[in-house]
CSV table of C-alpha atoms and ligand atoms in Angstrom, one decimal:
chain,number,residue,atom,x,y,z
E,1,UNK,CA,113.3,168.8,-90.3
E,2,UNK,CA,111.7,165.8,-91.6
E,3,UNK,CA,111.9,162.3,-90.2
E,4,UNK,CA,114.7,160.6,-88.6
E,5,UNK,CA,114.5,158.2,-91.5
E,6,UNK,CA,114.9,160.8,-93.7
E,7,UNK,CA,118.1,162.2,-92.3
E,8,UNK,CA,119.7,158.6,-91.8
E,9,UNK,CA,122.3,159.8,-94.6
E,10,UNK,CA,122.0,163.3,-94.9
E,11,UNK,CA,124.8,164.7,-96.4
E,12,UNK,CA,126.4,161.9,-97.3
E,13,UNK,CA,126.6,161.0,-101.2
E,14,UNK,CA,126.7,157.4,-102.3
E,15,UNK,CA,127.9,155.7,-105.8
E,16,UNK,CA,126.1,152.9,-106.8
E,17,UNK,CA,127.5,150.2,-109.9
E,18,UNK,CA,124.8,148.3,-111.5
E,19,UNK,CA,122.0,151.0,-111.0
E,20,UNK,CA,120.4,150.7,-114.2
E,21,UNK,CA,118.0,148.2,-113.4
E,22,UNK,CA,117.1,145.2,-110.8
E,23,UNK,CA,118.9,145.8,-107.2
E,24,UNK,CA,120.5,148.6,-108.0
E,25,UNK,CA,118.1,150.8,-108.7
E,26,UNK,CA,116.2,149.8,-105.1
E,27,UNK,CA,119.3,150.5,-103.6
E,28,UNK,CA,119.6,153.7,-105.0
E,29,UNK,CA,116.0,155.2,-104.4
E,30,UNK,CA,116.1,154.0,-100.4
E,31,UNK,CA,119.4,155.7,-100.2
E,32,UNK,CA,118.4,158.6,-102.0
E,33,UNK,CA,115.0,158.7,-99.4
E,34,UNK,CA,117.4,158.7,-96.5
E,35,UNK,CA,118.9,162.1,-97.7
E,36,UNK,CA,122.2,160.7,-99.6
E,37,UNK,CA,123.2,162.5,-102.4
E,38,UNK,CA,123.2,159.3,-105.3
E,39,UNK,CA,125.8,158.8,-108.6
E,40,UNK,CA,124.2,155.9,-110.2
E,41,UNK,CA,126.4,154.2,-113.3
E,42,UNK,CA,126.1,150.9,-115.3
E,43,UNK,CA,127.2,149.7,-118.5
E,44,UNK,CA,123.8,150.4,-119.9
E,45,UNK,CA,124.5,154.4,-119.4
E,46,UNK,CA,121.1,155.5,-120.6
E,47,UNK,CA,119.2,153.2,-117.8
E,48,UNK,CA,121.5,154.6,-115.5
E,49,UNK,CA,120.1,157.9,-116.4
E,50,UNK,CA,116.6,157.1,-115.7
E,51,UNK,CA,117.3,156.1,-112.2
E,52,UNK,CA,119.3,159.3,-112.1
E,53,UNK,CA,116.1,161.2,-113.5
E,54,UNK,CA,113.7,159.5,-111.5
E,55,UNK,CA,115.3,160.4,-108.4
E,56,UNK,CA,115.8,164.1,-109.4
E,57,UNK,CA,112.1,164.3,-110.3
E,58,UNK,CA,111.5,163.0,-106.3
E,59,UNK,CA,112.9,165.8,-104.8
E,60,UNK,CA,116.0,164.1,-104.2
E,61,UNK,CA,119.4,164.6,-105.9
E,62,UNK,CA,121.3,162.1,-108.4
E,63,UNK,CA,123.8,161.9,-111.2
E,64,UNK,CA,123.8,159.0,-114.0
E,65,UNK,CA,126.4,157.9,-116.3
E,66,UNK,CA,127.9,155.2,-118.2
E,67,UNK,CA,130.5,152.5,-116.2
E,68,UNK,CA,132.0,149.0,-117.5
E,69,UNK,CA,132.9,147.8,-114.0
E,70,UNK,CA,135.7,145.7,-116.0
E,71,UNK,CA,137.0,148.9,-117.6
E,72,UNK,CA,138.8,150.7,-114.5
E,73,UNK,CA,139.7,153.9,-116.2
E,74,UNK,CA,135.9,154.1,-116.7
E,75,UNK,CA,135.4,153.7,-113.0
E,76,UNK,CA,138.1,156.2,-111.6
E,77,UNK,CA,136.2,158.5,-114.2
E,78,UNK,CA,133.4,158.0,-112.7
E,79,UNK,CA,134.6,158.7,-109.5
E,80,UNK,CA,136.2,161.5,-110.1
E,81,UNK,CA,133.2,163.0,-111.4
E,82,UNK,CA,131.4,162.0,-108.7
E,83,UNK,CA,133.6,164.1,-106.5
E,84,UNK,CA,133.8,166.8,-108.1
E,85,UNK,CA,129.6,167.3,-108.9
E,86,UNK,CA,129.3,165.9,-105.6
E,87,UNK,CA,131.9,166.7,-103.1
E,88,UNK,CA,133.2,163.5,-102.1
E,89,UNK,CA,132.1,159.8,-101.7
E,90,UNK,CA,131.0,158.5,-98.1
E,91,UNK,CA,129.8,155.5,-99.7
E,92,UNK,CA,130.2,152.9,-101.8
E,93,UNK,CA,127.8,150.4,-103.2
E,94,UNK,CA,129.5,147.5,-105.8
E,95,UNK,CA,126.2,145.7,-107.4
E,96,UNK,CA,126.7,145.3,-110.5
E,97,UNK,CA,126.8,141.3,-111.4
E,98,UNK,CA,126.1,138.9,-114.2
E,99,UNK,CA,125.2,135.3,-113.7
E,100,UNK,CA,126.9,134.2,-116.3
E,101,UNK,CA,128.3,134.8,-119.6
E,102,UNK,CA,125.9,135.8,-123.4
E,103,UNK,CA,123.3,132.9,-123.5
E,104,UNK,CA,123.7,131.4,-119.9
E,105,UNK,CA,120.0,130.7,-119.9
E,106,UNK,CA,119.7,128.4,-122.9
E,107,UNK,CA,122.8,126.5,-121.2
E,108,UNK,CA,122.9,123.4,-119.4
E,109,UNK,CA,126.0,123.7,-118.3
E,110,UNK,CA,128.7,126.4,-117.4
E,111,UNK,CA,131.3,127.2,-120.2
E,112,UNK,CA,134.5,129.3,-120.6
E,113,UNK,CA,132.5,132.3,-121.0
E,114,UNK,CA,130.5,131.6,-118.2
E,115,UNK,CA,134.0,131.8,-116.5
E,116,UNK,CA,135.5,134.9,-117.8
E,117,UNK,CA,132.5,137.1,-117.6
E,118,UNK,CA,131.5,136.7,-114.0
E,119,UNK,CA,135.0,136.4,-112.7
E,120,UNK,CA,135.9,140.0,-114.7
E,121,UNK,CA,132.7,141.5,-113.9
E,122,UNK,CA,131.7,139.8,-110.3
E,123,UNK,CA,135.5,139.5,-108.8
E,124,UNK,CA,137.6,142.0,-111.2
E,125,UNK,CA,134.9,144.4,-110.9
E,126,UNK,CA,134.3,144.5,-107.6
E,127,UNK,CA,138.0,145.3,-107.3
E,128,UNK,CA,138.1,148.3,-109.5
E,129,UNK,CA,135.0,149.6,-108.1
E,130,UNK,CA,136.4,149.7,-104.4
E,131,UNK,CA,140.1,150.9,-106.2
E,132,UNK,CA,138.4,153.9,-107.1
E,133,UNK,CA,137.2,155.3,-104.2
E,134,UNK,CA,140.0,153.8,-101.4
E,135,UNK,CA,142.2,156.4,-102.1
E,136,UNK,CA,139.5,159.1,-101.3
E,137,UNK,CA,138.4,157.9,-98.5
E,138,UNK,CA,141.6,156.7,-96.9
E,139,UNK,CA,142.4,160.2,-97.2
E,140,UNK,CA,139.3,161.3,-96.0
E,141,UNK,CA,139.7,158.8,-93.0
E,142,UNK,CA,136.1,157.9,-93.6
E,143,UNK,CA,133.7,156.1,-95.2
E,144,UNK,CA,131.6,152.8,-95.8
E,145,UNK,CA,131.4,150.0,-98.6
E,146,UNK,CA,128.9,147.8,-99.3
E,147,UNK,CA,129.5,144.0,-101.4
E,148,UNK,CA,126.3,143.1,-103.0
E,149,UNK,CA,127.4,139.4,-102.8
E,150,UNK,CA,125.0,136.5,-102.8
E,151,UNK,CA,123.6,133.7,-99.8
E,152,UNK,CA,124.7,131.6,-103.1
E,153,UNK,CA,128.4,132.7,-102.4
E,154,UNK,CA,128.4,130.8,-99.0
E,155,UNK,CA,127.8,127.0,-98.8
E,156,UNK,CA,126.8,125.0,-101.9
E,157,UNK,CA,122.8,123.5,-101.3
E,158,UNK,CA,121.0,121.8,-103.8
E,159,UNK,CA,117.3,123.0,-104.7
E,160,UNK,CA,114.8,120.2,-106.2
E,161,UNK,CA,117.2,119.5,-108.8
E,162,UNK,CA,118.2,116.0,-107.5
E,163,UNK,CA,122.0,116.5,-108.2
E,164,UNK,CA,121.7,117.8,-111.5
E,165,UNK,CA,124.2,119.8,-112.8
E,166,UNK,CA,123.9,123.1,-112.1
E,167,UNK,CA,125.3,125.9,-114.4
E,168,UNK,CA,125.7,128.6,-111.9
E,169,UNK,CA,129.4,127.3,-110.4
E,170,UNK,CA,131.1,130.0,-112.0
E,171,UNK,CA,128.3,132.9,-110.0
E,172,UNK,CA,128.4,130.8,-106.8
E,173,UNK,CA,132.7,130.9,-107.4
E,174,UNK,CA,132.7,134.6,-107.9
E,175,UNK,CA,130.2,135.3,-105.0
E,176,UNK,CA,132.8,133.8,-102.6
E,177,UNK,CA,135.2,135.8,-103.7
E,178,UNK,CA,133.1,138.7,-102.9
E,179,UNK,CA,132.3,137.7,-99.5
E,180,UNK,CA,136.0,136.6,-98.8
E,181,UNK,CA,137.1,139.7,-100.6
E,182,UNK,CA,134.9,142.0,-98.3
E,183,UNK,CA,136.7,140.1,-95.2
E,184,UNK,CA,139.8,141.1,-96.7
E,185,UNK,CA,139.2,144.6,-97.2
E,186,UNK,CA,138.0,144.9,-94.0
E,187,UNK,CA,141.1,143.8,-92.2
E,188,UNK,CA,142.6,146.6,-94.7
E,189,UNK,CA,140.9,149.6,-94.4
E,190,UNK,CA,139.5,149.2,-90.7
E,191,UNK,CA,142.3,151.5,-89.1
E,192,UNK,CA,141.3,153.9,-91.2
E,193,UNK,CA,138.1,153.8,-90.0
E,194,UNK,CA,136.4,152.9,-93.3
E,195,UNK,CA,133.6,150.3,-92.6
E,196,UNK,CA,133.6,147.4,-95.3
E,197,UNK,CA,130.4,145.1,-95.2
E,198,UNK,CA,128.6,142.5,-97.9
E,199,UNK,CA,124.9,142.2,-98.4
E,200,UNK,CA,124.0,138.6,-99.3
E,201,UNK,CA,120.5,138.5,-101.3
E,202,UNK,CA,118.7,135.9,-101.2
E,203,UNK,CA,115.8,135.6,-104.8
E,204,UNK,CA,114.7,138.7,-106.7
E,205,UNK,CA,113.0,138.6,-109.4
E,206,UNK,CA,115.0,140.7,-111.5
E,207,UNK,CA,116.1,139.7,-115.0
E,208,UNK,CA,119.4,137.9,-113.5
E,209,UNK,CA,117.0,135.3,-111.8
E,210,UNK,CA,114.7,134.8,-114.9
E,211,UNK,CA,118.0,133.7,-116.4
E,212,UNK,CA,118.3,131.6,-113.7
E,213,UNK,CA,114.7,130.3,-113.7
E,214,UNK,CA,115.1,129.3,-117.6
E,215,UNK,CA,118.3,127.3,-117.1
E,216,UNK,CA,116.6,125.3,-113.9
E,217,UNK,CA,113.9,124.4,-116.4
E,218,UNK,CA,115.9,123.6,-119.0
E,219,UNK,CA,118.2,121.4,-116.8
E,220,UNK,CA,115.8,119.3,-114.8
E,221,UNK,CA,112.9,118.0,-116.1
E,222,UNK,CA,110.4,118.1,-112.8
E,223,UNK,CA,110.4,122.3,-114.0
E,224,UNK,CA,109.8,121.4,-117.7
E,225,UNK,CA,106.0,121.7,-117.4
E,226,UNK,CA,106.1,125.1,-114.7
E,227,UNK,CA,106.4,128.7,-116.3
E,228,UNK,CA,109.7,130.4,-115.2
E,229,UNK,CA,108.1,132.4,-112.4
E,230,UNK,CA,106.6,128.9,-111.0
E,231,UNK,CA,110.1,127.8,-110.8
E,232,UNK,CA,111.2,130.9,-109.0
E,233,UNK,CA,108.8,130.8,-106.1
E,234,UNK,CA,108.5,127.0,-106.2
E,235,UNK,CA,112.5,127.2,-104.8
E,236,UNK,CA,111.3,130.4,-102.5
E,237,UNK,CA,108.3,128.2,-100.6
E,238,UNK,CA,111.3,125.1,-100.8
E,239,UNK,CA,114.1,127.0,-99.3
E,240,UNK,CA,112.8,130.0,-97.3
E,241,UNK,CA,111.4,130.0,-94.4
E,242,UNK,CA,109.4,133.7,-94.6
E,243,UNK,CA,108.3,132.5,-98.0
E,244,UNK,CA,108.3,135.0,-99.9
E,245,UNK,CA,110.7,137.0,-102.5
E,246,UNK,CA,113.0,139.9,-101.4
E,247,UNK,CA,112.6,143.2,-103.2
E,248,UNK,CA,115.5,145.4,-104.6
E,249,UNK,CA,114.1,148.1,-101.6
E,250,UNK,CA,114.4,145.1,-99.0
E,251,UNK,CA,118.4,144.5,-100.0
E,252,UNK,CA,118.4,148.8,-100.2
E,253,UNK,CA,117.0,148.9,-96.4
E,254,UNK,CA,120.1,147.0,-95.2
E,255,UNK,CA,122.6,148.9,-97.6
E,256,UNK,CA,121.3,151.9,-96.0
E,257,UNK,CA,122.0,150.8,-92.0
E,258,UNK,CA,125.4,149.7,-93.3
E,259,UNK,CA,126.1,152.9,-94.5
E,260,UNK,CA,125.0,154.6,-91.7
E,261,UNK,CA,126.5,155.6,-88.0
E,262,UNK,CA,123.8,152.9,-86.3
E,263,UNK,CA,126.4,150.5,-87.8
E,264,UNK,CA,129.6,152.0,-87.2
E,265,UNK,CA,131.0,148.9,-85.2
E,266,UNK,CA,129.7,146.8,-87.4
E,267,UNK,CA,132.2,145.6,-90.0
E,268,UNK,CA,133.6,142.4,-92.2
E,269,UNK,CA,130.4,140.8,-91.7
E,270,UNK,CA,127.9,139.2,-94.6
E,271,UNK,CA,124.2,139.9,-94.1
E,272,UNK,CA,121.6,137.3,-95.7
E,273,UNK,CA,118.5,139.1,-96.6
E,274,UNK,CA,117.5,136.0,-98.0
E,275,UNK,CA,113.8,135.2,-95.9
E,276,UNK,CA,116.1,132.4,-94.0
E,277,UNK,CA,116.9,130.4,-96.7
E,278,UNK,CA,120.4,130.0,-95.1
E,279,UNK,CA,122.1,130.9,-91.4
E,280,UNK,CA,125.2,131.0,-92.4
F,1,LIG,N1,118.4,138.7,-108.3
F,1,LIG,C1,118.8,137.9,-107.3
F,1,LIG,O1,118.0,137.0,-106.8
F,1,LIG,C2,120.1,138.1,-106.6
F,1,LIG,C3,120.4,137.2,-105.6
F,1,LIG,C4,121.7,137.4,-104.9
F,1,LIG,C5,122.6,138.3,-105.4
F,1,LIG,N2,122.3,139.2,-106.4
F,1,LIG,C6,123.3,140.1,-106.8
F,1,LIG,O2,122.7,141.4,-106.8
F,1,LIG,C7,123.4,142.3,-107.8
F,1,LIG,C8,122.3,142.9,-108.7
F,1,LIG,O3,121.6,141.8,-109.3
F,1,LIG,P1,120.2,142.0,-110.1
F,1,LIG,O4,119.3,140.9,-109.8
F,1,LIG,O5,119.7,143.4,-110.0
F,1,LIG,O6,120.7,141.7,-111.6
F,1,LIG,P2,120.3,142.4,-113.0
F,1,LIG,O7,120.9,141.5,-114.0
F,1,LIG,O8,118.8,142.6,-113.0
F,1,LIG,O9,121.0,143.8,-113.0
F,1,LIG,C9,122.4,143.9,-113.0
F,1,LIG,C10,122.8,145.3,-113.5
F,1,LIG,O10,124.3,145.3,-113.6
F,1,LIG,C11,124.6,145.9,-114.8
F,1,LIG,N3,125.9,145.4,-115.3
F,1,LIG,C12,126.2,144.2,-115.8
F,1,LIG,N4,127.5,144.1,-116.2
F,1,LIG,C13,128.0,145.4,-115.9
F,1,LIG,C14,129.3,145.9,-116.1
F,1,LIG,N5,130.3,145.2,-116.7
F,1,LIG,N6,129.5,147.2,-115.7
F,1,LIG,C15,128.5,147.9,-115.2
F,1,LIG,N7,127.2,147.4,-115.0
F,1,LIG,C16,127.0,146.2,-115.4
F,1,LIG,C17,123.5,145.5,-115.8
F,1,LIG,O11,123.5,146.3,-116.9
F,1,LIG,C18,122.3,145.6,-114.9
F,1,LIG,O12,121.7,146.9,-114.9
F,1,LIG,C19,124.3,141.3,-108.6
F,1,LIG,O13,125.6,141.5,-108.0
F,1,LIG,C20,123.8,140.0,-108.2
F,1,LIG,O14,124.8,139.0,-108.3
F,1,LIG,C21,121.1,139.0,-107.1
């Protein structure tokens, strides 16, 4: 028998959205390390793969394919498959985000498309993803979900950008609904003892915050003269206290207690793994 690490999720298979890159693939490698069995999807089905891939080449045991979160007959596919190469789904893990609609980082302010997009991807996709696999585990009267929402979903705070505009309202919108959605859901599913919980990252720098990065410089000209990754930890030594960015294994580590029995009483809640940049 190998560590108790190791067997944190044995038997227990996870499906991850948004695992072709960025968070997702952290989250799917520490849950995969624990002993969960892993289906990995995204819209870019081929990246998807890899992390599928690189996982089997590990030693551990994955499946990869190709999800729109907006599209839901793509994600009951998906879990369907999952259950049948799998034998079920004790966990659920909706990642998959954008910040903002085609071009968000050349903007200096949010559009309509900036709307639509995160709402159908962030909010509607959230949605379907947790639609798919209710069913199963209502049934199964079992099993956990995780929100990948954002600290940015809780109270607005301004970083160094003396009041400027900001074109991240429609990401910070649809990250409340996340973390109000996960409240919801919890109330729903807790009599049948199915544990819904959000993770609330704090800055990771994966391409959604070099998006980010570009539009602060393009929006406020005290980050004219940094580079993108200046910007980045500039707001990390500003904001949090620990000082330092979060890794996609740091936001896996919690996923992975969340899904497990250590945090079976645990449930409705929003965890920052942010380095303290916000308490609540
Ligand atoms: N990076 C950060 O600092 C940060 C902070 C807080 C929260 N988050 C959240 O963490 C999650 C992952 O973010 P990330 O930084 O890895 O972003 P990322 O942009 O690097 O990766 C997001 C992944 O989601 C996939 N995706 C996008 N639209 C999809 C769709 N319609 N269907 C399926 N897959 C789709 C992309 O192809 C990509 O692989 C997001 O929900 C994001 O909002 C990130």
């Amino acid at each position: 028998m190998t560590s108790g690490m190791a067997v944190q999720l044995q038997n227990k298979v996870a499906l991850v959205t948004g695992a072709g890159r960025g968070i997702g693939v952290g989250i799917a490698n520490v849950l995969a390390s624990r002993g969960a069995a892993v289906a990995v999807c995204d819209i870019d089905g081929a990246a998807a793969q890899e992390t599928a891939d690189a996982i089997n080449a590990a030693g551990g045991k994955a499946v990869g394919g190709a999800v729109d979160v907006t599209d839901s007959d793509s994600l009951d596919h998906f879990a369907g498959r999952t259950i049948s190469e799998l034998g079920g789904i004790d966990i659920c893990v909706p990642n998959a985000g954008v910040i903002g609609g085609r071009g968000f980082a050349e903007r200096v302010d949010f559009t309509k498309e900036d709307w639509d997009l995160t709402f159908a991807v962030n909010v509607q996709g959230l949605t379907n993803t947790t639609d798919a696999v209710k069913e199963h585990m209502k049934a199964r009267e079992e099993g956990k979900i995780v929100v990948i929402a954002s600290h940015g979903g809780r109270k607005p705070r301004g970083v160094g950008d003396k009041g400027r505009g900001n074109a991240q309202h429609p990401y910070l919108v649809s990250k409340a609904a996340a973390i109000q959605y996960t409240h919801l859901l919890a109330m729903e599913l807790g009599s049948y003892n199915i544990n819904v919980n959000a993770v609330c990252p704090g800055r990771l720098w994966t391409p959604m915050w070099q998006a980010i990065a570009q539009n602060h410089k393009d929006l406020n000209p005290d980050y004219s003269e940094m580079t993108t990754y200046e910007i980045f930890i500039d707001q990390i030594k500003k904001t949090m206290p620990l000082g330092r960015p979060q890794t996609p294994e740091d936001i896996g580590k919690t996923v992975a207690f969340l899904s497990s029995d250590d945090a079976a009483e645990i449930t409705g809640q929003a965890i920052n793994v942010n380095g303290g940049a916000a308490f609540d």
